[in-house]
PDB file of C-alpha atoms in Angstrom:
ATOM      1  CA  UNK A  21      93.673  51.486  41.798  1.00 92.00           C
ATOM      2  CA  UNK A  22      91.575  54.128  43.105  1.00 93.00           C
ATOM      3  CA  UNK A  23      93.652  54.837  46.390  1.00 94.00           C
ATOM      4  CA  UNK A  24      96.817  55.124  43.778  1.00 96.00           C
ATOM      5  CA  UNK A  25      95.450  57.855  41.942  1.00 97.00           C
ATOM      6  CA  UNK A  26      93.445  59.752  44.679  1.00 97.00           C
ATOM      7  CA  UNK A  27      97.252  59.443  45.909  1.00 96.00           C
ATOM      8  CA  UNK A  28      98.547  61.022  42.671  1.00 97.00           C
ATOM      9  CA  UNK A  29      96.128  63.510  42.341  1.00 97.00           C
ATOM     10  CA  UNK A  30      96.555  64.848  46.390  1.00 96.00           C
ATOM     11  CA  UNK A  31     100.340  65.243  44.561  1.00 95.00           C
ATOM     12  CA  UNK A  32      99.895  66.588  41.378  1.00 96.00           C
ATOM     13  CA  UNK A  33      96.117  68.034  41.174  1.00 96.00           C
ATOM     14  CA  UNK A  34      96.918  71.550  43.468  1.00 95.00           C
ATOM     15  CA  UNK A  35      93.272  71.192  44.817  1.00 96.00           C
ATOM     16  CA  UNK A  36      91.728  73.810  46.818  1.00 95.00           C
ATOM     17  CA  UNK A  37      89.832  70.786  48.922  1.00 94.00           C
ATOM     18  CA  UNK A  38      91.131  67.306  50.247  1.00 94.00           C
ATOM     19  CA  UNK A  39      90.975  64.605  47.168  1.00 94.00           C
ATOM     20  CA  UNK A  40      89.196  62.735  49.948  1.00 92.00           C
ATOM     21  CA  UNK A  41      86.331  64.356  49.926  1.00 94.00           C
ATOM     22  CA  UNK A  42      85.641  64.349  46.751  1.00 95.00           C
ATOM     23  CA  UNK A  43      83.579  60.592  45.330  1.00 95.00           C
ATOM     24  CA  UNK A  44      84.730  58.927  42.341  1.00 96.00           C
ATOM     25  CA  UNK A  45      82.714  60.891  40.016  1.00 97.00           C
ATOM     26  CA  UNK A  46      83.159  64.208  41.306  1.00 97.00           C
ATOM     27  CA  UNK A  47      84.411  66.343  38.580  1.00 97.00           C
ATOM     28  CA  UNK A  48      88.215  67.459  39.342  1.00 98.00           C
ATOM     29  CA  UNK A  49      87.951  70.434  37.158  1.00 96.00           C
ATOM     30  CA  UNK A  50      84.948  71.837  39.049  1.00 96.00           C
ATOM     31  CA  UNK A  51      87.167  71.156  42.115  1.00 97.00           C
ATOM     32  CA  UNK A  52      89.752  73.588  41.491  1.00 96.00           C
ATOM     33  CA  UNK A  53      92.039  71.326  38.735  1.00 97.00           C
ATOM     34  CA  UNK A  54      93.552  73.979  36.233  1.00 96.00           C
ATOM     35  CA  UNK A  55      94.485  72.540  32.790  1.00 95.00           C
ATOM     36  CA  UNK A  56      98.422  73.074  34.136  1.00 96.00           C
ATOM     37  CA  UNK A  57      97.784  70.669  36.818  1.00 96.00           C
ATOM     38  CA  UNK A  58      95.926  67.920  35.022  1.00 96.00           C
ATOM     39  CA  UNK A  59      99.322  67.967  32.906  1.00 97.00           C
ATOM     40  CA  UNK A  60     101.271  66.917  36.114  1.00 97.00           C
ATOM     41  CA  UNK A  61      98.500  64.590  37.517  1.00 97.00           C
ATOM     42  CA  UNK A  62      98.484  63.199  34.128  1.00 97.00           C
ATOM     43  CA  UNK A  63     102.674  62.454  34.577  1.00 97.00           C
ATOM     44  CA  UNK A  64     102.341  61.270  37.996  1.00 97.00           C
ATOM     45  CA  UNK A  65      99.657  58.835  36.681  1.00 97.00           C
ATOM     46  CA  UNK A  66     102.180  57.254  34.056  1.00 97.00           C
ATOM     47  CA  UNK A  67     105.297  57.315  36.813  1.00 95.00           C
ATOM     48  CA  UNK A  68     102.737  55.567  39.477  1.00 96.00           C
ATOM     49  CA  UNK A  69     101.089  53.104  37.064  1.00 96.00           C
ATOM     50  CA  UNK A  70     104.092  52.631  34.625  1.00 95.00           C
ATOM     51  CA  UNK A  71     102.635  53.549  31.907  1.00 96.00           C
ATOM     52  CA  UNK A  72     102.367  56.133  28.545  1.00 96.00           C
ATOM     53  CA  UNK A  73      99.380  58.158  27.767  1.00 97.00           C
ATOM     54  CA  UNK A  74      99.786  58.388  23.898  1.00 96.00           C
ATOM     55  CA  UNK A  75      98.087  61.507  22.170  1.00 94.00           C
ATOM     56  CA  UNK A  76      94.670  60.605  21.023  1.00 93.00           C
ATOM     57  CA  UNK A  77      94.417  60.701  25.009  1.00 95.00           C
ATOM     58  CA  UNK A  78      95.309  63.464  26.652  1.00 95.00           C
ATOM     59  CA  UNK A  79      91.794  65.291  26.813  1.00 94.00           C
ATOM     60  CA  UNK A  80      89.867  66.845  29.301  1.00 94.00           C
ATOM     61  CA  UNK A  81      87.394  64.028  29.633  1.00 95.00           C
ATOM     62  CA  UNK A  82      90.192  61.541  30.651  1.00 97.00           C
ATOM     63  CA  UNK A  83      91.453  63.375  33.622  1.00 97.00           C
ATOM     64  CA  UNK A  84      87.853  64.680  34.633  1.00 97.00           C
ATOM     65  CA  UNK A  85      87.445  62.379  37.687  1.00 97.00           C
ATOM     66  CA  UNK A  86      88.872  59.490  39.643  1.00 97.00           C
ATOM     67  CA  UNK A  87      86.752  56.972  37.883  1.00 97.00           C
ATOM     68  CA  UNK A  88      87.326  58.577  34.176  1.00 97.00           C
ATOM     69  CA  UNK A  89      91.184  58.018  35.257  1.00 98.00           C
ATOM     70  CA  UNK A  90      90.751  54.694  36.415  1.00 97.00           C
ATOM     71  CA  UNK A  91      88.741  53.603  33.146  1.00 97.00           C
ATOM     72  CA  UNK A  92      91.184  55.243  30.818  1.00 97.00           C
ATOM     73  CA  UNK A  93      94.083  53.194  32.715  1.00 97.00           C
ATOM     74  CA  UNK A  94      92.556  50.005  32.237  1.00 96.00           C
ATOM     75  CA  UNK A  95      91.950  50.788  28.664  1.00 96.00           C
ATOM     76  CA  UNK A  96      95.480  51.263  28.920  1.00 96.00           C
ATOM     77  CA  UNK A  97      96.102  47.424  29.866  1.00 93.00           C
ATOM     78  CA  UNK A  98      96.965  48.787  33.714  1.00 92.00           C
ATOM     79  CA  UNK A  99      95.405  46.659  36.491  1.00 85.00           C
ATOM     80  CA  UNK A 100      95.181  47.360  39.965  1.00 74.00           C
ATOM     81  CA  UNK A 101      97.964  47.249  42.088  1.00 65.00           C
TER      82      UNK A 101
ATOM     83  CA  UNK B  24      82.968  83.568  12.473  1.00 64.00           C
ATOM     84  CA  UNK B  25      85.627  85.173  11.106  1.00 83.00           C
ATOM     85  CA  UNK B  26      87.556  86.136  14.686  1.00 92.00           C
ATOM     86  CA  UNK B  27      88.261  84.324  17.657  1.00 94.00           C
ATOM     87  CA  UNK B  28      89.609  85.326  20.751  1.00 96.00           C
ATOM     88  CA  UNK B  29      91.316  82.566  23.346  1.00 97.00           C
ATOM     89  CA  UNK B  30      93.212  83.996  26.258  1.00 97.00           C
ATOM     90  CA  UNK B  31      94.317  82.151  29.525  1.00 97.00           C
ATOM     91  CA  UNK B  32      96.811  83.080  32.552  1.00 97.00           C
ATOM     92  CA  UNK B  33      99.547  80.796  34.195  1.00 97.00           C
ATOM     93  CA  UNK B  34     101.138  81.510  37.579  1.00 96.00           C
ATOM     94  CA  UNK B  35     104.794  80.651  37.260  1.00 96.00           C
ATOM     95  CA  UNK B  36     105.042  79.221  40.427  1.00 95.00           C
ATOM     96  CA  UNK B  37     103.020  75.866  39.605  1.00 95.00           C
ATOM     97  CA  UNK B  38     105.559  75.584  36.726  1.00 97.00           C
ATOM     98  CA  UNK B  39     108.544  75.930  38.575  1.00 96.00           C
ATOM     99  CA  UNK B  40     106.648  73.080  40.917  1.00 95.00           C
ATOM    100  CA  UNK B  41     106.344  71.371  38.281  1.00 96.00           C
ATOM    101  CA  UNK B  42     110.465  71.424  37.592  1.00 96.00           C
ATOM    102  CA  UNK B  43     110.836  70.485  40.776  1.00 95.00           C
ATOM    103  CA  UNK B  44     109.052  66.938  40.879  1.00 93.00           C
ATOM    104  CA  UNK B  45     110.364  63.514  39.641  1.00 92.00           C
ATOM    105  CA  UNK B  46     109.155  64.153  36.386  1.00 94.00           C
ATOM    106  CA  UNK B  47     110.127  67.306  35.462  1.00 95.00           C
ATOM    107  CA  UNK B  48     112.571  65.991  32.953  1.00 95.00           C
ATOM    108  CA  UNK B  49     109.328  64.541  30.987  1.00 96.00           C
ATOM    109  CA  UNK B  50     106.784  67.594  31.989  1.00 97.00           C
ATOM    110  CA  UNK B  51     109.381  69.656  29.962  1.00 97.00           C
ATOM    111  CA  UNK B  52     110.012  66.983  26.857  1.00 96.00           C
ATOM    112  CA  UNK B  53     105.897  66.740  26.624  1.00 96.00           C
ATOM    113  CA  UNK B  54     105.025  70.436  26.904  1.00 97.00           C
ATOM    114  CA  UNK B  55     107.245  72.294  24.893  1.00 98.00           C
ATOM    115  CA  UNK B  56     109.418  72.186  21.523  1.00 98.00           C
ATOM    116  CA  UNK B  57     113.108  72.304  21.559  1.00 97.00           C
ATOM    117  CA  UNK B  58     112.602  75.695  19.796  1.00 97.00           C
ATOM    118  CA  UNK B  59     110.349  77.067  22.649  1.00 98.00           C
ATOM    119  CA  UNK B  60     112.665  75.539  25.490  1.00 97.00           C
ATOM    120  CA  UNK B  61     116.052  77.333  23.777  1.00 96.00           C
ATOM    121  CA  UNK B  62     113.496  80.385  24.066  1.00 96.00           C
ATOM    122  CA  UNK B  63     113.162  79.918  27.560  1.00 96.00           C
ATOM    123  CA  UNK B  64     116.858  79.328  28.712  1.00 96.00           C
ATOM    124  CA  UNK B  65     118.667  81.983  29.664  1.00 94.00           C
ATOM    125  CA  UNK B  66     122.312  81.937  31.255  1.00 95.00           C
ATOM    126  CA  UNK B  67     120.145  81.196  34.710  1.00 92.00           C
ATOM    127  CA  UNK B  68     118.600  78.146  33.536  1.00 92.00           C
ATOM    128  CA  UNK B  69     114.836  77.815  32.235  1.00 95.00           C
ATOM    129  CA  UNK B  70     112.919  80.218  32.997  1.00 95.00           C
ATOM    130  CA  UNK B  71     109.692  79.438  34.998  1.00 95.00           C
ATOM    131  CA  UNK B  72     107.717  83.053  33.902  1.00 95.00           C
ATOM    132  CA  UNK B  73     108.577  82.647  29.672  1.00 95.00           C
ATOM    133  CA  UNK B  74     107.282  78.679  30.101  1.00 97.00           C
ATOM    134  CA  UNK B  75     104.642  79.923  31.851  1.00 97.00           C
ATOM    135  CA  UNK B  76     103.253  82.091  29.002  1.00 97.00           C
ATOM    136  CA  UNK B  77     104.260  79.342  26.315  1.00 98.00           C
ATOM    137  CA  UNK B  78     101.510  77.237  28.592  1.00 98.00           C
ATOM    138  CA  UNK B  79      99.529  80.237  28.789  1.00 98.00           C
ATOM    139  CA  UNK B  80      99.339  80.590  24.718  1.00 98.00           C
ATOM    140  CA  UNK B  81      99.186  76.693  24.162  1.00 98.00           C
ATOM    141  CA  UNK B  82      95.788  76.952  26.435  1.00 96.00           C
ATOM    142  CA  UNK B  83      94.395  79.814  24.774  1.00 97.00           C
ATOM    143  CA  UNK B  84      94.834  78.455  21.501  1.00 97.00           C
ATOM    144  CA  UNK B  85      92.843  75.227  22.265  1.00 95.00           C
ATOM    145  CA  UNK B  86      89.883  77.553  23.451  1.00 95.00           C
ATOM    146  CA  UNK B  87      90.425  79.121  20.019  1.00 94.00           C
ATOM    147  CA  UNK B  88      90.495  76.216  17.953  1.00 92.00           C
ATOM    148  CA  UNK B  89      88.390  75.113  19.367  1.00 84.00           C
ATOM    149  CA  UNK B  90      89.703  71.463  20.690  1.00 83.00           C
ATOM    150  CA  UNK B  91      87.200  70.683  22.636  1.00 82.00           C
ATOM    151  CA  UNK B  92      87.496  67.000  23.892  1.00 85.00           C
ATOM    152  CA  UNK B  93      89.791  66.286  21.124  1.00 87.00           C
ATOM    153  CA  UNK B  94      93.292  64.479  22.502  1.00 92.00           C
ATOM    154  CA  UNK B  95      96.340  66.136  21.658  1.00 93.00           C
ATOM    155  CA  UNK B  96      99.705  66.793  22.763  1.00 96.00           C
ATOM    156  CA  UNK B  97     100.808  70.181  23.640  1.00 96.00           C
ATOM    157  CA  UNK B  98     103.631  69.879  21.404  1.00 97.00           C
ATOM    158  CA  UNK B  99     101.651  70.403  18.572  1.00 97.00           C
ATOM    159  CA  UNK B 100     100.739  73.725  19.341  1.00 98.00           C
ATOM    160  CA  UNK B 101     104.093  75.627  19.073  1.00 98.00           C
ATOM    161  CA  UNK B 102     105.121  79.619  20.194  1.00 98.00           C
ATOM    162  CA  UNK B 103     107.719  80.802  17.847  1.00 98.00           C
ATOM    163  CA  UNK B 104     109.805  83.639  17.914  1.00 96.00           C
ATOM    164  CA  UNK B 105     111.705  85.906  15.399  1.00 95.00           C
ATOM    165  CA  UNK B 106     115.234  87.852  15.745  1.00 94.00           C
ATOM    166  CA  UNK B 107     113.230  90.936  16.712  1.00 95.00           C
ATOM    167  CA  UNK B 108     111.448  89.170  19.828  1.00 92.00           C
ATOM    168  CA  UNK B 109     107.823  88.840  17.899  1.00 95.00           C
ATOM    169  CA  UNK B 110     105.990  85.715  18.981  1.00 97.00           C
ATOM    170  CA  UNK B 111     103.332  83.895  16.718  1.00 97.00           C
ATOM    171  CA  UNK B 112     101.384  80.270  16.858  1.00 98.00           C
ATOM    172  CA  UNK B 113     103.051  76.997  14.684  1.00 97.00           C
ATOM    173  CA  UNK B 114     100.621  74.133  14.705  1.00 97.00           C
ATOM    174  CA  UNK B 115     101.308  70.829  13.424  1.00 97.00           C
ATOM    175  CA  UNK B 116      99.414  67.444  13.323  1.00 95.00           C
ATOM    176  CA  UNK B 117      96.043  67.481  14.885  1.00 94.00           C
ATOM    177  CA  UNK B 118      95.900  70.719  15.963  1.00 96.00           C
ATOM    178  CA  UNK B 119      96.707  71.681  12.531  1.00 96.00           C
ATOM    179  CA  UNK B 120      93.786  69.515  11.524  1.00 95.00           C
ATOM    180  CA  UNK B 121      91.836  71.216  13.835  1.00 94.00           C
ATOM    181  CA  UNK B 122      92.358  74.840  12.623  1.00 95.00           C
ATOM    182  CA  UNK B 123      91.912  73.490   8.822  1.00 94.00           C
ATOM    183  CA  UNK B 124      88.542  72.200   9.556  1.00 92.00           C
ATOM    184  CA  UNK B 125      87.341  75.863  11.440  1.00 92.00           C
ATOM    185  CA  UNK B 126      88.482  77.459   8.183  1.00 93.00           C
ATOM    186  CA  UNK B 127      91.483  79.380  10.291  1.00 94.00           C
ATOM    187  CA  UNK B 128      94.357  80.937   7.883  1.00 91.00           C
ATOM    188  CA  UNK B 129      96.028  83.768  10.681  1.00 93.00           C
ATOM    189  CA  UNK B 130      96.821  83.286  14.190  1.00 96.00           C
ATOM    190  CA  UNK B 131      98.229  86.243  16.410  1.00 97.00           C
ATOM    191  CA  UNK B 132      99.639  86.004  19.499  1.00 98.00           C
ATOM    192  CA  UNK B 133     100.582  88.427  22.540  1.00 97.00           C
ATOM    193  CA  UNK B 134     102.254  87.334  25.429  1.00 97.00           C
ATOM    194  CA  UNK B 135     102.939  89.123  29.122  1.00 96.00           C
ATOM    195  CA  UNK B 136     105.040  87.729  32.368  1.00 91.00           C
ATOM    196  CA  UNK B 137     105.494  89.964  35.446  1.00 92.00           C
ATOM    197  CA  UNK B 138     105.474  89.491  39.100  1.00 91.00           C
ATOM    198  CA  UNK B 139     105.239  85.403  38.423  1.00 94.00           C
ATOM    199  CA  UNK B 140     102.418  85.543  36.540  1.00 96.00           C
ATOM    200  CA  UNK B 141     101.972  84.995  32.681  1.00 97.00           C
ATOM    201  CA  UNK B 142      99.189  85.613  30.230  1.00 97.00           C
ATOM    202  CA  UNK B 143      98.348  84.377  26.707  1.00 98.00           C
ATOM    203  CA  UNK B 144      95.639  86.001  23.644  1.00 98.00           C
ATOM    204  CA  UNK B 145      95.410  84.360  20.899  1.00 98.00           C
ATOM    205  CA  UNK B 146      93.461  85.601  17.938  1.00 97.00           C
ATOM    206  CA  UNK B 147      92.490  83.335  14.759  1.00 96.00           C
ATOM    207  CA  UNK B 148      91.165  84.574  11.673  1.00 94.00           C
ATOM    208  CA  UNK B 149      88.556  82.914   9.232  1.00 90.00           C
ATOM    209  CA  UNK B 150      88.201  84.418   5.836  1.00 84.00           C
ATOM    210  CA  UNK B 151      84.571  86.547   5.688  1.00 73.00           C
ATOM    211  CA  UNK B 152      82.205  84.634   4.252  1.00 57.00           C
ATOM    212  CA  UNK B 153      81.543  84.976   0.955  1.00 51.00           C
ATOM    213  CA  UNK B 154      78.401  87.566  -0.264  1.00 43.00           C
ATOM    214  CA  UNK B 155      75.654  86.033  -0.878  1.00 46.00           C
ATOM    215  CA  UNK B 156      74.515  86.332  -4.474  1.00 52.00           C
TER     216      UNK B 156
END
């Protein structure tokens, strides 16, 4: 699951350093992520996993790392590929 | 505090990427109104710079409101604009709820686009506190 969305986010994120650098807990927004971008990571996350983020959670905290995406996916009901 | 001041800048360019990618369709139906998108089309198409700002003015209103962590969708934070080109702030569900609870009855809202970049201020207003007796 993790290699999916390091894979979304080296598409979507527009990050000044290579995603795979950065550990699971790294913060994305420190990393360069503008609030524009985690809009697109956040629609290549739901075309790569098949799935909807509804409303209550699309906030800052849920896009704020690899491992904060991963754990709001599988809250989600999405398992690893 | 009576006055608050959000402001943010967008660089047209990452939302014309953004048109350009598989989900551009869906970037455009969860970002924006239908209101703000007829705003935005002119006989060219959509215009990259004029969404831009819209983003711009969503983002600056969130720092005003402020949201914090709180989910939302964008959508809910709306840029209107009259017959005579002024632009002002609609906000429905929560980020209506939001500017209830911070005591917010006025939002004002400037917008600029030039040379593929776009900027947002957005100003709310509280009612003074009452003098103390």
């Amino acid at each position: 699951m993790n290699q999916l969305i390091r894979t979304v986010l080296a598409g979507h994120a527009r990050l000044p350093v290579d995603v795979t650098t950065l550990d699971d807990t790294a913060d994305l927004y420190e990393a360069g992520m503008t609030s524009h971008a985690s809009v697109n990571v956040m629609l290549g996350l739901e075309d790569a996993f098949d799935t909807e983020f509804p409303d209550a959670m699309l906030k800052r905290s849920v896009f704020a790392s690899v491992s904060a995406i991963a754990e709001a996916l599988k809250s989600l009901g999405v398992e690893a590929p | 505090m009576p006055i608050q001041v959000g402001i943010d800048l967008v660089s047209a360019d990452t939302v014309e990427a953004a048109l350009k990618t598989a989900h551009g369709e869906r970037y455009l139906e969860r970002v924006y109104t239908d209101r703000e998108l007829e705003d935005c089309t002119t006989a060219h198409g959509v215009d990259p710079e004029r969404l831009a700002a819209r983003f711009a003015a969503k983002e600056a209103t969130l720092k005003v409101l402020p949201a914090g962590d709180t989910g939302l969708s964008l959508r809910s934070i709306e840029v209107l604009r009259d017959p005579t080109g002024r632009v002002s702030i609609g906000l429905t569900g929560r980020a209506a709820e939001l500017a209830t609870s911070e005591g917010f009855v006025e939002f004002a809202l400037s917008l600029s686009h030039e040379a593929g970049m776009a900027a947002a201020v957005v100003v709310a207003r509280a009612p003074d506190e009452p003098a103390p007796t």
